[in-house]
PDB file of C-alpha atoms and ligand atoms in Angstrom:
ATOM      1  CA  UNK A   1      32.315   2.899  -1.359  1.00 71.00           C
ATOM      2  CA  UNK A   2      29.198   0.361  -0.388  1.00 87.00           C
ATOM      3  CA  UNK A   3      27.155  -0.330  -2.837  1.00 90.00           C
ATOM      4  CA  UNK A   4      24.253   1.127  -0.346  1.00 92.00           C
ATOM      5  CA  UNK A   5      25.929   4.141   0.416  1.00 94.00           C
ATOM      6  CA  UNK A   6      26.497   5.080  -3.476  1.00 94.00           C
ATOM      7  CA  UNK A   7      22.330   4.103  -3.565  1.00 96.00           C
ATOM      8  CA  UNK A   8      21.427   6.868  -1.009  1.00 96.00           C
ATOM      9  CA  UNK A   9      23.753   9.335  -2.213  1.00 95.00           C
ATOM     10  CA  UNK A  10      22.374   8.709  -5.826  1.00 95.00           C
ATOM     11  CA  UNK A  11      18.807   9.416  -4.482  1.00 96.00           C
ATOM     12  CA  UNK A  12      19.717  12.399  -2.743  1.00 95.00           C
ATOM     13  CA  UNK A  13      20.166  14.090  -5.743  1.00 94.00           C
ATOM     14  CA  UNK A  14      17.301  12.930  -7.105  1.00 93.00           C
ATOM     15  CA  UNK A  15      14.527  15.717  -7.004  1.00 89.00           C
ATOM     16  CA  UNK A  16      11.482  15.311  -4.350  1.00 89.00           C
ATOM     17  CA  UNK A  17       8.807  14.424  -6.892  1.00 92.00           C
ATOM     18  CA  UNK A  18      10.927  12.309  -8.982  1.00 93.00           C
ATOM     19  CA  UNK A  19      12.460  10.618  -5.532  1.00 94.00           C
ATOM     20  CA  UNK A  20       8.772  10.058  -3.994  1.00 95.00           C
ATOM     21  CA  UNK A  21       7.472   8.280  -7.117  1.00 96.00           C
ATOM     22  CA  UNK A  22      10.576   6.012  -7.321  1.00 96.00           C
ATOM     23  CA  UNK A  23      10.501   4.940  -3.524  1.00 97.00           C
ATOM     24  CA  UNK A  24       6.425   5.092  -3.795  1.00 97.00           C
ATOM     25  CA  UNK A  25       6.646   2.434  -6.759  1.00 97.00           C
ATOM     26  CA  UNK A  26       9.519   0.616  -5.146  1.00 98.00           C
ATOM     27  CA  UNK A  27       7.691   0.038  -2.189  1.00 98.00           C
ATOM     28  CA  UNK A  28       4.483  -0.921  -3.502  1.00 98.00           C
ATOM     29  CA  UNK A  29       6.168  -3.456  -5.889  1.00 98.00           C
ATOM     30  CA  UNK A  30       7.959  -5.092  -2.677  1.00 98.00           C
ATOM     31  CA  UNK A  31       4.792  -5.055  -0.691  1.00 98.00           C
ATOM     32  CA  UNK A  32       3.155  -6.724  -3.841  1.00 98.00           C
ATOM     33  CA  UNK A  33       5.494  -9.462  -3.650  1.00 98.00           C
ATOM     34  CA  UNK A  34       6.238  -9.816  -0.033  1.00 98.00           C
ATOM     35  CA  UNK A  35       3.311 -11.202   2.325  1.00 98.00           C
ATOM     36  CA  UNK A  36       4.027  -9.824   5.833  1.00 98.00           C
ATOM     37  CA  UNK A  37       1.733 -12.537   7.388  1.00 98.00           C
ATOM     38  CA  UNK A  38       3.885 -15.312   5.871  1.00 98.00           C
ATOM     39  CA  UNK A  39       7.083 -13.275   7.350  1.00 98.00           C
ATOM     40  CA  UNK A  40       6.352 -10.970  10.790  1.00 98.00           C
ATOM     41  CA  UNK A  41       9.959 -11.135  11.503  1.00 98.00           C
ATOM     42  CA  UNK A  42      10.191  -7.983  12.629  1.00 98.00           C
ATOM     43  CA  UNK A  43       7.366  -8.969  15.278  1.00 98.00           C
ATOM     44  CA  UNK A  44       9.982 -11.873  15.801  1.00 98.00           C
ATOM     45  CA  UNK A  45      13.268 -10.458  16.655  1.00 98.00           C
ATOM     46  CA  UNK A  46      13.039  -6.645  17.351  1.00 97.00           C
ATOM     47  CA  UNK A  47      10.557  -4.824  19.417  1.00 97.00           C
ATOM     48  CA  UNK A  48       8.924  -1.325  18.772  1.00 97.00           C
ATOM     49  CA  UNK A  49       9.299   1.321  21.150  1.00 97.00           C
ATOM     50  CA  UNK A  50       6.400   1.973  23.175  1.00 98.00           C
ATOM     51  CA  UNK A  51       5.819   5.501  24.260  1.00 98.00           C
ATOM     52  CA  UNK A  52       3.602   6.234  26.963  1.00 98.00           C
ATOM     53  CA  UNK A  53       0.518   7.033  24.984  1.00 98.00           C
ATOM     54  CA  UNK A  54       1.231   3.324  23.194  1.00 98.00           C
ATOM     55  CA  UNK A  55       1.283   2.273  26.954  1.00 98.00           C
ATOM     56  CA  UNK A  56      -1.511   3.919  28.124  1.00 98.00           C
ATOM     57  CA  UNK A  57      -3.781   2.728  25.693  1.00 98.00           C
ATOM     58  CA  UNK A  58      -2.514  -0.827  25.108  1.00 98.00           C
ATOM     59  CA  UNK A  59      -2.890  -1.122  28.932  1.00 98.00           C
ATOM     60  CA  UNK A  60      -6.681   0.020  29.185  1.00 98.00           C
ATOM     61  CA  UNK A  61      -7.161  -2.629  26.382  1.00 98.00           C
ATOM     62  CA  UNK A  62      -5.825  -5.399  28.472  1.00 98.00           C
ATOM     63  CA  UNK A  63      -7.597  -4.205  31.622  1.00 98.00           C
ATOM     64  CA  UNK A  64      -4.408  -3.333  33.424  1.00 98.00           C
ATOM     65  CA  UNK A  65      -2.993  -0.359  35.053  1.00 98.00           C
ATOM     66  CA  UNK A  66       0.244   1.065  32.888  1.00 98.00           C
ATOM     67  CA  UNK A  67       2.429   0.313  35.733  1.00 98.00           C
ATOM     68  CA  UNK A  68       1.370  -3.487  35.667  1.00 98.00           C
ATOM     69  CA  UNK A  69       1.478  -3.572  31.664  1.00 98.00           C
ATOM     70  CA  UNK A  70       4.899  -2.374  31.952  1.00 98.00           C
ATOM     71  CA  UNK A  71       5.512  -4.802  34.783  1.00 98.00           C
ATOM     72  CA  UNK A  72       4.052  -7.800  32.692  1.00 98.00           C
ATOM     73  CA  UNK A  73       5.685  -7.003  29.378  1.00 98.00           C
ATOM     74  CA  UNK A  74       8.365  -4.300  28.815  1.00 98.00           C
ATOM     75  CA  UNK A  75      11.553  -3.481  30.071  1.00 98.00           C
ATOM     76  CA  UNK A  76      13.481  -0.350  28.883  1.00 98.00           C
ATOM     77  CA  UNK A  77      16.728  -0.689  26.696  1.00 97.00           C
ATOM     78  CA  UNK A  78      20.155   1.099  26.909  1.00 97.00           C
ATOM     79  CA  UNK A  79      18.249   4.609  25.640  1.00 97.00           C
ATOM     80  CA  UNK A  80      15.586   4.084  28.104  1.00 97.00           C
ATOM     81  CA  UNK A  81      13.163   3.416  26.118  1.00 98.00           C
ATOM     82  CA  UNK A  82      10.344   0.758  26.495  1.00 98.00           C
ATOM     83  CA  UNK A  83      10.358  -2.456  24.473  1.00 98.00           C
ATOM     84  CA  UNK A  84       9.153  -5.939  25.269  1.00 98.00           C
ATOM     85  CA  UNK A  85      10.682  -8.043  27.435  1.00 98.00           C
ATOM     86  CA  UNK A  86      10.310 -11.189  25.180  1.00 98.00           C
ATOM     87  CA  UNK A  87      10.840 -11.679  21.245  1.00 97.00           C
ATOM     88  CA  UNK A  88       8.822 -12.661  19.274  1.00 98.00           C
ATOM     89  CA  UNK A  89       6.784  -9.960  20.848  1.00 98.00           C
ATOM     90  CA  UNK A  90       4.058 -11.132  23.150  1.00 98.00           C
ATOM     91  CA  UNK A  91       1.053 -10.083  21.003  1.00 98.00           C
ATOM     92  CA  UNK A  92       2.432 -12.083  17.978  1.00 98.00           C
ATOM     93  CA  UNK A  93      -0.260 -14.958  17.071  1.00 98.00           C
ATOM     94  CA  UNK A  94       0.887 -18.144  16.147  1.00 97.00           C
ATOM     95  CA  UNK A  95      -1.027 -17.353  12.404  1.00 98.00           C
ATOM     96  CA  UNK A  96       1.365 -14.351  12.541  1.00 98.00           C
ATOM     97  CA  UNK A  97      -1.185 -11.666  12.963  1.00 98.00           C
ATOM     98  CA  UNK A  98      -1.143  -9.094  15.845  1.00 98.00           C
ATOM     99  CA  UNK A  99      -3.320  -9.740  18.597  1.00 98.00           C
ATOM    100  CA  UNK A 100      -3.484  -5.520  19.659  1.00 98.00           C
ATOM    101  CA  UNK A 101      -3.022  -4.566  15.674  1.00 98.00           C
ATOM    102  CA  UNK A 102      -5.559  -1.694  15.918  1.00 98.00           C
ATOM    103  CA  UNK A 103      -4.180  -0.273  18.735  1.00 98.00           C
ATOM    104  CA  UNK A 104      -0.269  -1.548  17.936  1.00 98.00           C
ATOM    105  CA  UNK A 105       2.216   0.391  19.182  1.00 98.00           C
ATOM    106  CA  UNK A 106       2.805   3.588  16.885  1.00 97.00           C
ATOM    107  CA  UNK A 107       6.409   2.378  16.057  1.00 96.00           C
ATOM    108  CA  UNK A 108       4.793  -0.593  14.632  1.00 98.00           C
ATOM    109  CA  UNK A 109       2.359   1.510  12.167  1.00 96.00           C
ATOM    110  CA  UNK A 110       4.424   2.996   9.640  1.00 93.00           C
ATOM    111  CA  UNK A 111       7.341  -0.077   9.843  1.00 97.00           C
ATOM    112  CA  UNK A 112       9.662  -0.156   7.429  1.00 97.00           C
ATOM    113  CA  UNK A 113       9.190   2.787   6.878  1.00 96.00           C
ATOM    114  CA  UNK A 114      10.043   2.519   3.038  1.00 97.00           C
ATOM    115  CA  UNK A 115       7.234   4.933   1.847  1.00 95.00           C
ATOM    116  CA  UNK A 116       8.865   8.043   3.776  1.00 94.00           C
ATOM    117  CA  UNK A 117       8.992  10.824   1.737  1.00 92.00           C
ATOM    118  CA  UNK A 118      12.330  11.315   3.769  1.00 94.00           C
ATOM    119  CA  UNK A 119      14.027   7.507   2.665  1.00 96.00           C
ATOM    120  CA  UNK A 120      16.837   9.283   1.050  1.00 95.00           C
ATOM    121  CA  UNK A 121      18.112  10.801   4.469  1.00 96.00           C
ATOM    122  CA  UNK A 122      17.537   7.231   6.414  1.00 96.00           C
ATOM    123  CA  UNK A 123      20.561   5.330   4.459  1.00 96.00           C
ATOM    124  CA  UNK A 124      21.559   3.807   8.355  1.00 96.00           C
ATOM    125  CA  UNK A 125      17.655   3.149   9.368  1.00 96.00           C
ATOM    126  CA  UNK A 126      16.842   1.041   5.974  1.00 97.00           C
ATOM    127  CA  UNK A 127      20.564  -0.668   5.955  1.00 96.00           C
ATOM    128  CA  UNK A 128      20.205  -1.788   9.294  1.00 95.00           C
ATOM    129  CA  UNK A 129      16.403  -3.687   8.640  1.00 96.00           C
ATOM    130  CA  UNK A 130      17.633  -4.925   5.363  1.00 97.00           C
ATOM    131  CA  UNK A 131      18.789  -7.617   8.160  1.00 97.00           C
ATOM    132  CA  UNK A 132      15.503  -7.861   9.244  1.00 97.00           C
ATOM    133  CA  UNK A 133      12.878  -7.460   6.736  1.00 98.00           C
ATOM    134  CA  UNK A 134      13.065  -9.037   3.235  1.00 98.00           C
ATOM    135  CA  UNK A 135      10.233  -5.834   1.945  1.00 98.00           C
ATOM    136  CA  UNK A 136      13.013  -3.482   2.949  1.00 98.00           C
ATOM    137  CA  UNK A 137      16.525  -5.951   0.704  1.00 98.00           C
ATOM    138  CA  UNK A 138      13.835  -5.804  -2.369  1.00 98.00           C
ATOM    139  CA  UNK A 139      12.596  -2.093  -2.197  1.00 98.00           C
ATOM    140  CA  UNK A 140      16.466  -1.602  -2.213  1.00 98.00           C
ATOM    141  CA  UNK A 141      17.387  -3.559  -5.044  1.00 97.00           C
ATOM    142  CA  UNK A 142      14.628  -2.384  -6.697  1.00 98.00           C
ATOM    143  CA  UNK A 143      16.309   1.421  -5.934  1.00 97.00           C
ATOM    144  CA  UNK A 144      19.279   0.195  -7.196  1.00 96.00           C
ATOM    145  CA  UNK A 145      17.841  -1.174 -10.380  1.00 96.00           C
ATOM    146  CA  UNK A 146      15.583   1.837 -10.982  1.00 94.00           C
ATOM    147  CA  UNK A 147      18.776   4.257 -10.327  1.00 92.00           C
ATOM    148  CA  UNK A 148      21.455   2.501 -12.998  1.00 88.00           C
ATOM    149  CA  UNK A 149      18.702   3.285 -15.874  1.00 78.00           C
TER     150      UNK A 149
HETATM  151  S1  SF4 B 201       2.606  -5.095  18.717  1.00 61.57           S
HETATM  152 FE1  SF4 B 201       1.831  -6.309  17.002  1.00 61.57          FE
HETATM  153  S2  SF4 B 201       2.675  -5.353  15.151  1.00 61.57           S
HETATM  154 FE2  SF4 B 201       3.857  -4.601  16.909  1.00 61.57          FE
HETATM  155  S3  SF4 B 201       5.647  -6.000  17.102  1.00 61.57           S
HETATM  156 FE3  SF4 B 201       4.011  -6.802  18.412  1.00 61.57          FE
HETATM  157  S4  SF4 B 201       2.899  -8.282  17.143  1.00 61.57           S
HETATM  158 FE4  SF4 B 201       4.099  -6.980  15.774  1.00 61.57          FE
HETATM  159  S1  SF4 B 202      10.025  -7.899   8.409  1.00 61.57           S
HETATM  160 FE1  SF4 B 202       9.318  -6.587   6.723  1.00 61.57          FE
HETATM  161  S2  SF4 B 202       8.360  -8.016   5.264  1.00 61.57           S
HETATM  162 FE2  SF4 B 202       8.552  -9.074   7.211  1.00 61.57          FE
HETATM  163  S3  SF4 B 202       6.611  -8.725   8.260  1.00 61.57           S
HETATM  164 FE3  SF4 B 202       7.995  -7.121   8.937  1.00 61.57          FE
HETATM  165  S4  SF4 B 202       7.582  -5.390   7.520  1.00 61.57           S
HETATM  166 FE4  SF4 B 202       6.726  -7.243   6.577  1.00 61.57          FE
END
């Protein structure tokens, strides 16, 4: 069995309060060492979903219809949903910051995702960005270390 897949099964049986501390600490130690400014790869090479409130607004903020923001940056992938045209995405500054990050997209918000009180039950979500985001490979080894104590 993958090393991963004996991780997640490990924390599943952990209780909720004992499994939201570990993957609360984990994740704040990651995000201690791991700068996203000096990284943004997920603002590199995968694009959030934008739903149409994330349109609506983003739109407004650029002074465009939805239909033109759509037109000028998104297309919609095999599930139909909307995601940028281009990677890195369009509103990625060279100094790596986001050029809409108070209105960002709300897939964009809680990325990686490794707080969730549900991180237990997203074994395929967090394997799959391990290829993307170095804060999501430590808070797993961290897991992994924390679990063989
Ligand atoms: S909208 Fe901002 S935070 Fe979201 S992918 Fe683009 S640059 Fe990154
Ligand atoms: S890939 Fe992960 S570590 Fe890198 S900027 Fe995105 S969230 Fe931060």
């Amino acid at each position: 069995m993958p090393a991963l897949t004996r991780l997640f099964q490990k924390l599943k049986q952990l209780k909720s309060p004992k499994l939201i501390a570990v993957v609360e600490a984990a994740h704040t130690q990651a995000f201690e060492e791991i700068d996203c400014m000096t990284c943004a790869n997920c603002c590199k090479t995968i694009s959030p979903r934008f739903n149409a409130t994330d349109i609506d607004r983003i739109a407004k903020y650029e002074r465009l219809k939805s239909s033109e923001f759509i037109d000028k940056y998104l297309t919609q992938d095999q599930d139909g949903d909307f995601v940028t045209t281009v990677r890195p995405c369009p509103f990625l500054q060279e100094d790596n910051a986001c050029r809409i990050y108070d209105i960002r997209p709300k897939d964009c918000r809680g990325y990686p995702h490794t707080d969730s009180p549900n991180f237990a039950a997203m074994e395929r979500y967090h394997t799959k960005n391990a290829d993307v985001c170095p804060a999501t490979v430590r808070v797993l080894a961290l897991l992994q270390l924390e679990m063989r104590k």
